[in-house]
Amino acid sequence: AAAAATAAAAATAAAPRVVAPPPLPSARRTPGKLNVHIVPHTHDDVGWLKTVDQYYTGANASIQQAAVRHIITGVVDALLADPSKTFTYVEMAFFTRWWGEQAEERRAAVRRLVAAGRLDFANGGWCMHDEAAAHYADMIDQTALGHQFLHDTFGVTPRVGWQLDPFGHSALQASHLGSGVGFEAVFFGRADQDDVDKRSKTGAMEFTWRGSDSLGAAADVKGFILSRHGNYGPPPGHCYDQVCTDPLWQDNPNLEDYNVPVMVERFLAAVDEQATWFRGAEGGSGEGSGEGTHYGGDVMLTMGTDFTYSAAPYWFEQLDSLIRNVNAEAGDRLNVFYSTPAAYLDAKKGNPNMTWPLKTGDFFPYKWDEHQYWTGYFSSRPTLKGYVRTGGEYLRAARSLAASLSVGAAAEVPTAAAAAAGAEAAG
């Protein structure tokens, strides 16, 4: 019997150790604690200072250092190497270019990431459209084009809108281009300075957004203003991209500049500040009571900004250190983990103590600072806008003709390439 037991123990020791994969993002929160959702993301303008293809390849770097091909490749490599990591991606104009360059084995691996909820698509349009100067039909076209690709390729439809960078927000985005395309929520970074100041003091940064009086509550979405700092990046002092200048985590005590205590203190201050802006950040009423509940609370930190993650290992190394050290030092009250906007939405909607103030109408005009109203772009570059309008009219006329003649599906005439070009112009 002893020999058999020894043999069994030896066999057990020799067997490969099976490590259970981390839970899905939506299952990573811990009841009773303040759950800090770390959301890695990049905002990749579909044409701005360079052309779309230059942004994708990294060409013309004298104007701007940005190479979206490297961003997506590096992020996918990081996700495949570590099942705890997540990433949120948005602009299908770039992702479809990258997808077309991948071998089938690579595509299969990416499909598994999407199915696991770790590579999360938010918004999912061809671009992140403007909400003031773009035509309603063009906004529908570019959203449909991106969503069709995601549906055909991965069998998914984005759950949340991710309108981080438009300069003000239309009520139409909540009703017709929010709820109307299947979104449960719309997240954005820019809103009027005075409005954000008031909301952050009253716990109204997260709300029910009713964009249409006629459609009523049936077309409501949840609205989320990400930060009172007026952006969609990380908290001040916590940008870890290779082009950032903020302090980095150095958690090896055998090397110079060991700074874990200082960095933990700085991060906790940022989290505690942000928790005061939102309801449900302590699991209580969100009105200054600070009383926790068994459910706990949730805040979300967006870790990324314009064209970040060109060196994805650099970012993720820092975020790994942040998560590891903050949980070690403050794990009695905080649970910090990689997450997604959809997982954060589920956490907030699942909070039995959460209340959602009602917002009706739009978020125009956008006031950035005293005497700085971003309204000039309503009427600037009239020639370019005229070309976009004319192109959209031709596209819709061609679709109408195709439908009336029963030539084929409207999405096939004109070609997808022509529709993509029009969508990029609308962005």
CSV table of N, CA and C in Angstrom, one decimal, residues 307-418:
chain,number,residue,atom,x,y,z
A,307,PHE,N,-3.6,56.7,-30.7
A,307,PHE,CA,-2.6,55.9,-31.3
A,307,PHE,C,-1.6,55.3,-30.3
A,308,THR,N,-2.0,55.0,-29.1
A,308,THR,CA,-1.1,54.3,-28.2
A,308,THR,C,-1.1,52.8,-28.4
A,309,TYR,N,-0.2,52.2,-27.8
A,309,TYR,CA,0.1,50.7,-27.8
A,309,TYR,C,0.8,50.3,-29.1
A,310,SER,N,1.5,51.3,-29.7
A,310,SER,CA,2.4,50.9,-30.8
A,310,SER,C,3.5,49.9,-30.3
A,311,ALA,N,3.9,50.1,-29.0
A,311,ALA,CA,4.8,49.2,-28.3
A,311,ALA,C,3.9,48.6,-27.1
A,312,ALA,N,3.0,47.7,-27.5
A,312,ALA,CA,2.1,47.1,-26.6
A,312,ALA,C,2.7,46.5,-25.3
A,313,PRO,N,3.8,45.7,-25.5
A,313,PRO,CA,4.5,45.2,-24.3
A,313,PRO,C,4.9,46.2,-23.2
A,314,TYR,N,5.2,47.4,-23.7
A,314,TYR,CA,5.6,48.5,-22.8
A,314,TYR,C,4.5,48.9,-21.9
A,315,TRP,N,3.3,49.1,-22.5
A,315,TRP,CA,2.1,49.4,-21.8
A,315,TRP,C,1.7,48.3,-20.8
A,316,PHE,N,1.6,47.1,-21.4
A,316,PHE,CA,1.1,46.0,-20.6
A,316,PHE,C,2.0,45.6,-19.4
A,317,GLU,N,3.3,45.8,-19.6
A,317,GLU,CA,4.3,45.5,-18.5
A,317,GLU,C,4.0,46.5,-17.3
A,318,GLN,N,3.7,47.7,-17.7
A,318,GLN,CA,3.4,48.7,-16.6
A,318,GLN,C,2.0,48.4,-15.9
A,319,LEU,N,1.0,48.0,-16.7
A,319,LEU,CA,-0.3,47.7,-16.2
A,319,LEU,C,-0.2,46.5,-15.3
A,320,ASP,N,0.6,45.5,-15.7
A,320,ASP,CA,0.7,44.3,-14.9
A,320,ASP,C,1.3,44.7,-13.5
A,321,SER,N,2.3,45.5,-13.6
A,321,SER,CA,2.9,46.0,-12.3
A,321,SER,C,1.9,46.7,-11.4
A,322,LEU,N,1.2,47.6,-12.1
A,322,LEU,CA,0.2,48.4,-11.3
A,322,LEU,C,-0.8,47.4,-10.7
A,323,ILE,N,-1.4,46.5,-11.4
A,323,ILE,CA,-2.4,45.6,-10.9
A,323,ILE,C,-1.8,44.8,-9.8
A,324,ARG,N,-0.7,44.2,-10.0
A,324,ARG,CA,0.0,43.3,-9.0
A,324,ARG,C,0.2,44.1,-7.7
A,325,ASN,N,0.8,45.2,-7.8
A,325,ASN,CA,1.3,45.9,-6.6
A,325,ASN,C,0.1,46.6,-5.8
A,326,VAL,N,-0.9,47.2,-6.6
A,326,VAL,CA,-2.0,47.8,-5.9
A,326,VAL,C,-2.8,46.7,-5.2
A,327,ASN,N,-3.1,45.6,-5.8
A,327,ASN,CA,-3.8,44.6,-5.2
A,327,ASN,C,-3.1,44.0,-3.9
A,328,ALA,N,-1.8,44.0,-4.0
A,328,ALA,CA,-1.0,43.5,-2.9
A,328,ALA,C,-1.0,44.5,-1.7
A,329,GLU,N,-1.0,45.8,-2.0
A,329,GLU,CA,-1.0,46.8,-1.0
A,329,GLU,C,-2.4,47.2,-0.5
A,330,ALA,N,-3.4,47.2,-1.3
A,330,ALA,CA,-4.7,47.7,-0.9
A,330,ALA,C,-5.8,46.7,-1.3
A,331,GLY,N,-5.5,45.4,-1.4
A,331,GLY,CA,-6.4,44.4,-1.7
A,331,GLY,C,-7.5,44.2,-0.7
A,332,ASP,N,-7.4,44.8,0.5
A,332,ASP,CA,-8.5,44.6,1.4
A,332,ASP,C,-9.7,45.4,1.1
A,333,ARG,N,-9.5,46.5,0.3
A,333,ARG,CA,-10.7,47.3,-0.1
A,333,ARG,C,-10.8,47.5,-1.6
A,334,LEU,N,-9.7,47.2,-2.4
A,334,LEU,CA,-9.8,47.4,-3.9
A,334,LEU,C,-9.6,46.0,-4.6
A,335,ASN,N,-10.2,45.9,-5.7
A,335,ASN,CA,-9.9,44.8,-6.6
A,335,ASN,C,-9.6,45.4,-8.0
A,336,VAL,N,-8.4,45.4,-8.5
A,336,VAL,CA,-8.0,46.0,-9.7
A,336,VAL,C,-7.8,44.9,-10.7
A,337,PHE,N,-8.3,45.0,-11.9
A,337,PHE,CA,-8.3,43.9,-12.9
A,337,PHE,C,-8.5,44.5,-14.3
A,338,TYR,N,-8.0,43.7,-15.3
A,338,TYR,CA,-8.3,44.0,-16.7
A,338,TYR,C,-9.7,43.8,-17.0
A,339,SER,N,-10.3,44.8,-17.7
A,339,SER,CA,-11.8,44.7,-18.0
A,339,SER,C,-12.1,45.3,-19.4
A,340,THR,N,-13.4,45.4,-19.6
A,340,THR,CA,-13.9,46.0,-20.9
A,340,THR,C,-15.0,46.9,-20.6
A,341,PRO,N,-15.4,47.8,-21.5
A,341,PRO,CA,-16.6,48.7,-21.2
A,341,PRO,C,-17.8,47.9,-21.0
A,342,ALA,N,-18.0,46.8,-21.8
A,342,ALA,CA,-19.2,46.0,-21.6
A,342,ALA,C,-19.3,45.3,-20.2
A,343,ALA,N,-18.1,44.9,-19.7
A,343,ALA,CA,-18.1,44.3,-18.4
A,343,ALA,C,-18.4,45.3,-17.3
A,344,TYR,N,-17.9,46.5,-17.5
A,344,TYR,CA,-18.2,47.6,-16.6
A,344,TYR,C,-19.7,48.0,-16.6
A,345,LEU,N,-20.3,48.0,-17.8
A,345,LEU,CA,-21.7,48.3,-17.9
A,345,LEU,C,-22.5,47.2,-17.2
A,346,ASP,N,-22.1,45.9,-17.3
A,346,ASP,CA,-22.8,44.9,-16.6
A,346,ASP,C,-22.7,45.0,-15.1
A,347,ALA,N,-21.6,45.4,-14.6
A,347,ALA,CA,-21.4,45.6,-13.2
A,347,ALA,C,-22.3,46.8,-12.7
A,348,LYS,N,-22.3,47.9,-13.4
A,348,LYS,CA,-23.2,49.0,-13.0
A,348,LYS,C,-24.7,48.7,-13.1
A,349,LYS,N,-25.1,48.0,-14.1
A,349,LYS,CA,-26.5,47.6,-14.2
A,349,LYS,C,-26.9,46.6,-13.2
A,350,GLY,N,-25.9,45.8,-12.8
A,350,GLY,CA,-26.2,44.8,-11.8
A,350,GLY,C,-26.2,45.3,-10.4
A,351,ASN,N,-25.8,46.5,-10.1
A,351,ASN,CA,-25.8,47.1,-8.8
A,351,ASN,C,-27.2,47.4,-8.3
A,352,PRO,N,-27.7,46.7,-7.3
A,352,PRO,CA,-29.0,47.0,-6.8
A,352,PRO,C,-29.2,48.3,-6.2
A,353,ASN,N,-28.1,49.0,-5.8
A,353,ASN,CA,-28.2,50.3,-5.2
A,353,ASN,C,-27.9,51.5,-6.2
A,354,MET,N,-27.7,51.1,-7.5
A,354,MET,CA,-27.4,52.1,-8.5
A,354,MET,C,-28.7,52.9,-8.9
A,355,THR,N,-28.6,54.2,-9.0
A,355,THR,CA,-29.6,55.0,-9.5
A,355,THR,C,-29.1,55.8,-10.7
A,356,TRP,N,-30.0,56.0,-11.7
A,356,TRP,CA,-29.6,56.6,-12.9
A,356,TRP,C,-30.4,57.9,-13.2
A,357,PRO,N,-29.8,59.1,-13.0
A,357,PRO,CA,-30.5,60.3,-13.3
A,357,PRO,C,-30.9,60.4,-14.8
A,358,LEU,N,-31.9,61.0,-15.2
A,358,LEU,CA,-32.4,61.1,-16.6
A,358,LEU,C,-31.8,62.3,-17.3
A,359,LYS,N,-31.2,62.1,-18.5
A,359,LYS,CA,-30.8,63.2,-19.3
A,359,LYS,C,-31.6,63.1,-20.6
A,360,THR,N,-32.2,64.2,-21.0
A,360,THR,CA,-32.9,64.3,-22.3
A,360,THR,C,-32.1,65.3,-23.2
A,361,GLY,N,-32.3,65.1,-24.5
A,361,GLY,CA,-31.7,66.0,-25.5
A,361,GLY,C,-30.3,65.7,-25.7
A,362,ASP,N,-29.5,66.8,-26.2
A,362,ASP,CA,-28.2,66.6,-26.7
A,362,ASP,C,-27.1,67.2,-25.7
A,363,PHE,N,-25.9,67.2,-26.2
A,363,PHE,CA,-24.8,67.7,-25.4
A,363,PHE,C,-24.0,68.8,-26.3
A,364,PHE,N,-24.8,69.7,-26.9
A,364,PHE,CA,-24.2,70.8,-27.7
A,364,PHE,C,-24.6,72.1,-27.0
A,365,PRO,N,-23.8,73.2,-27.2
A,365,PRO,CA,-22.4,73.1,-27.8
A,365,PRO,C,-21.4,72.6,-26.8
A,366,TYR,N,-20.2,72.3,-27.2
A,366,TYR,CA,-19.2,71.8,-26.4
A,366,TYR,C,-18.3,72.9,-26.0
A,367,LYS,N,-18.3,73.2,-24.7
A,367,LYS,CA,-17.4,74.2,-24.1
A,367,LYS,C,-16.2,73.6,-23.5
A,368,TRP,N,-15.0,73.8,-24.0
A,368,TRP,CA,-13.7,73.2,-23.5
A,368,TRP,C,-13.2,74.0,-22.4
A,369,ASP,N,-13.3,75.3,-22.4
A,369,ASP,CA,-12.7,76.2,-21.4
A,369,ASP,C,-13.4,77.5,-21.5
A,370,GLU,N,-13.1,78.4,-20.6
A,370,GLU,CA,-13.7,79.7,-20.6
A,370,GLU,C,-13.5,80.4,-22.0
A,371,HIS,N,-14.6,80.8,-22.6
A,371,HIS,CA,-14.6,81.4,-23.9
A,371,HIS,C,-14.1,80.6,-25.1
A,372,GLN,N,-14.1,79.2,-24.9
A,372,GLN,CA,-13.7,78.3,-25.9
A,372,GLN,C,-14.8,77.3,-26.2
A,373,TYR,N,-15.7,77.7,-27.1
A,373,TYR,CA,-16.8,76.9,-27.6
A,373,TYR,C,-16.4,76.3,-28.9
A,374,TRP,N,-16.4,75.0,-29.0
A,374,TRP,CA,-16.0,74.3,-30.2
A,374,TRP,C,-17.2,74.2,-31.2
A,375,THR,N,-17.5,75.3,-31.8
A,375,THR,CA,-18.6,75.4,-32.7
A,375,THR,C,-18.2,75.9,-34.1
A,376,GLY,N,-16.9,76.3,-34.3
A,376,GLY,CA,-16.5,76.8,-35.6
A,376,GLY,C,-16.5,75.7,-36.7
A,377,TYR,N,-16.3,74.4,-36.2
A,377,TYR,CA,-16.3,73.4,-37.2
A,377,TYR,C,-17.6,73.1,-37.8
A,378,PHE,N,-18.7,73.6,-37.2
A,378,PHE,CA,-20.0,73.5,-37.9
A,378,PHE,C,-20.0,74.0,-39.3
A,379,SER,N,-19.3,75.0,-39.6
A,379,SER,CA,-19.3,75.7,-40.9
A,379,SER,C,-18.0,75.8,-41.6
A,380,SER,N,-16.9,75.2,-41.0
A,380,SER,CA,-15.6,75.3,-41.6
A,380,SER,C,-15.4,74.3,-42.7
A,381,ARG,N,-14.5,74.5,-43.6
A,381,ARG,CA,-14.2,73.6,-44.8
A,381,ARG,C,-15.4,73.2,-45.6
A,382,PRO,N,-16.1,74.2,-46.0
A,382,PRO,CA,-17.4,74.0,-46.8
A,382,PRO,C,-17.2,73.2,-48.0
A,383,THR,N,-16.1,73.3,-48.7
A,383,THR,CA,-15.9,72.6,-50.0
A,383,THR,C,-15.8,71.1,-49.7
A,384,LEU,N,-14.9,70.7,-48.8
A,384,LEU,CA,-14.8,69.3,-48.4
A,384,LEU,C,-16.1,68.7,-48.0
A,385,LYS,N,-16.9,69.5,-47.2
A,385,LYS,CA,-18.2,69.0,-46.7
A,385,LYS,C,-19.1,68.8,-47.9
A,386,GLY,N,-19.0,69.7,-48.8
A,386,GLY,CA,-19.8,69.6,-50.0
A,386,GLY,C,-19.5,68.3,-50.8
A,387,TYR,N,-18.3,68.0,-50.9
A,387,TYR,CA,-17.9,66.8,-51.6
A,387,TYR,C,-18.5,65.5,-50.9
A,388,VAL,N,-18.4,65.6,-49.6
A,388,VAL,CA,-18.9,64.4,-48.8
A,388,VAL,C,-20.4,64.3,-49.0
A,389,ARG,N,-21.1,65.4,-49.0
A,389,ARG,CA,-22.6,65.4,-49.2
A,389,ARG,C,-22.9,64.9,-50.6
A,390,THR,N,-22.2,65.4,-51.6
A,390,THR,CA,-22.5,64.9,-52.9
A,390,THR,C,-22.2,63.4,-53.1
A,391,GLY,N,-21.1,63.0,-52.5
A,391,GLY,CA,-20.8,61.5,-52.6
A,391,GLY,C,-21.8,60.7,-51.9
A,392,GLY,N,-22.3,61.1,-50.8
A,392,GLY,CA,-23.4,60.4,-50.1
A,392,GLY,C,-24.6,60.3,-50.9
A,393,GLU,N,-25.0,61.5,-51.6
A,393,GLU,CA,-26.2,61.5,-52.4
A,393,GLU,C,-26.1,60.5,-53.6
A,394,TYR,N,-24.9,60.4,-54.2
A,394,TYR,CA,-24.7,59.5,-55.3
A,394,TYR,C,-24.8,58.0,-54.8
A,395,LEU,N,-24.3,57.8,-53.6
A,395,LEU,CA,-24.3,56.4,-53.1
A,395,LEU,C,-25.8,56.0,-52.8
A,396,ARG,N,-26.6,56.9,-52.2
A,396,ARG,CA,-28.0,56.6,-51.9
A,396,ARG,C,-28.8,56.5,-53.2
A,397,ALA,N,-28.5,57.3,-54.2
A,397,ALA,CA,-29.2,57.2,-55.5
A,397,ALA,C,-28.9,55.8,-56.2
A,398,ALA,N,-27.6,55.4,-56.1
A,398,ALA,CA,-27.3,54.1,-56.7
A,398,ALA,C,-27.9,53.0,-55.9
A,399,ARG,N,-28.1,53.1,-54.7
A,399,ARG,CA,-28.7,52.0,-53.9
A,399,ARG,C,-30.2,52.0,-54.3
A,400,SER,N,-30.8,53.1,-54.4
A,400,SER,CA,-32.2,53.2,-54.7
A,400,SER,C,-32.5,52.6,-56.1
A,401,LEU,N,-31.6,52.9,-57.0
A,401,LEU,CA,-31.7,52.3,-58.4
A,401,LEU,C,-31.5,50.8,-58.4
A,402,ALA,N,-30.5,50.3,-57.6
A,402,ALA,CA,-30.3,48.9,-57.5
A,402,ALA,C,-31.5,48.2,-56.9
A,403,ALA,N,-32.1,48.8,-55.9
A,403,ALA,CA,-33.3,48.2,-55.3
A,403,ALA,C,-34.5,48.1,-56.2
A,404,SER,N,-34.7,49.2,-57.0
A,404,SER,CA,-35.8,49.3,-57.9
A,404,SER,C,-35.7,48.3,-59.1
A,405,LEU,N,-34.5,48.1,-59.5
A,405,LEU,CA,-34.2,47.2,-60.6
A,405,LEU,C,-34.0,45.7,-60.2
A,406,SER,N,-34.0,45.5,-58.8
A,406,SER,CA,-33.8,44.2,-58.3
A,406,SER,C,-32.4,43.6,-58.8
A,407,VAL,N,-31.4,44.5,-58.9
A,407,VAL,CA,-30.1,44.0,-59.3
A,407,VAL,C,-29.4,43.2,-58.3
A,408,GLY,N,-29.7,43.4,-57.0
A,408,GLY,CA,-29.0,42.7,-55.9
A,408,GLY,C,-29.2,43.4,-54.7
A,409,ALA,N,-28.6,42.9,-53.7
A,409,ALA,CA,-28.6,43.6,-52.3
A,409,ALA,C,-28.0,45.0,-52.4
A,410,ALA,N,-28.6,45.9,-51.7
A,410,ALA,CA,-28.2,47.3,-51.7
A,410,ALA,C,-26.7,47.4,-51.2
A,411,ALA,N,-26.3,46.5,-50.3
A,411,ALA,CA,-25.0,46.6,-49.8
A,411,ALA,C,-23.9,46.2,-50.8
A,412,GLU,N,-24.4,45.5,-51.9
A,412,GLU,CA,-23.4,45.1,-52.9
A,412,GLU,C,-23.3,46.0,-54.1
A,413,VAL,N,-24.2,47.0,-54.2
A,413,VAL,CA,-24.1,48.0,-55.3
A,413,VAL,C,-24.3,49.4,-54.7
A,414,PRO,N,-23.3,50.3,-54.7
A,414,PRO,CA,-22.0,50.1,-55.3
A,414,PRO,C,-21.1,49.1,-54.4
A,415,THR,N,-19.9,49.0,-54.8
A,415,THR,CA,-19.0,48.0,-54.1
A,415,THR,C,-18.7,48.4,-52.7
A,416,ALA,N,-18.3,47.4,-51.9
A,416,ALA,CA,-17.9,47.7,-50.5
A,416,ALA,C,-16.8,48.7,-50.5
A,417,ALA,N,-15.9,48.6,-51.4
A,417,ALA,CA,-14.7,49.5,-51.4
A,417,ALA,C,-15.2,50.9,-51.6
A,418,ALA,N,-16.2,51.2,-52.5
A,418,ALA,CA,-16.7,52.5,-52.6
A,418,ALA,C,-17.4,53.0,-51.4
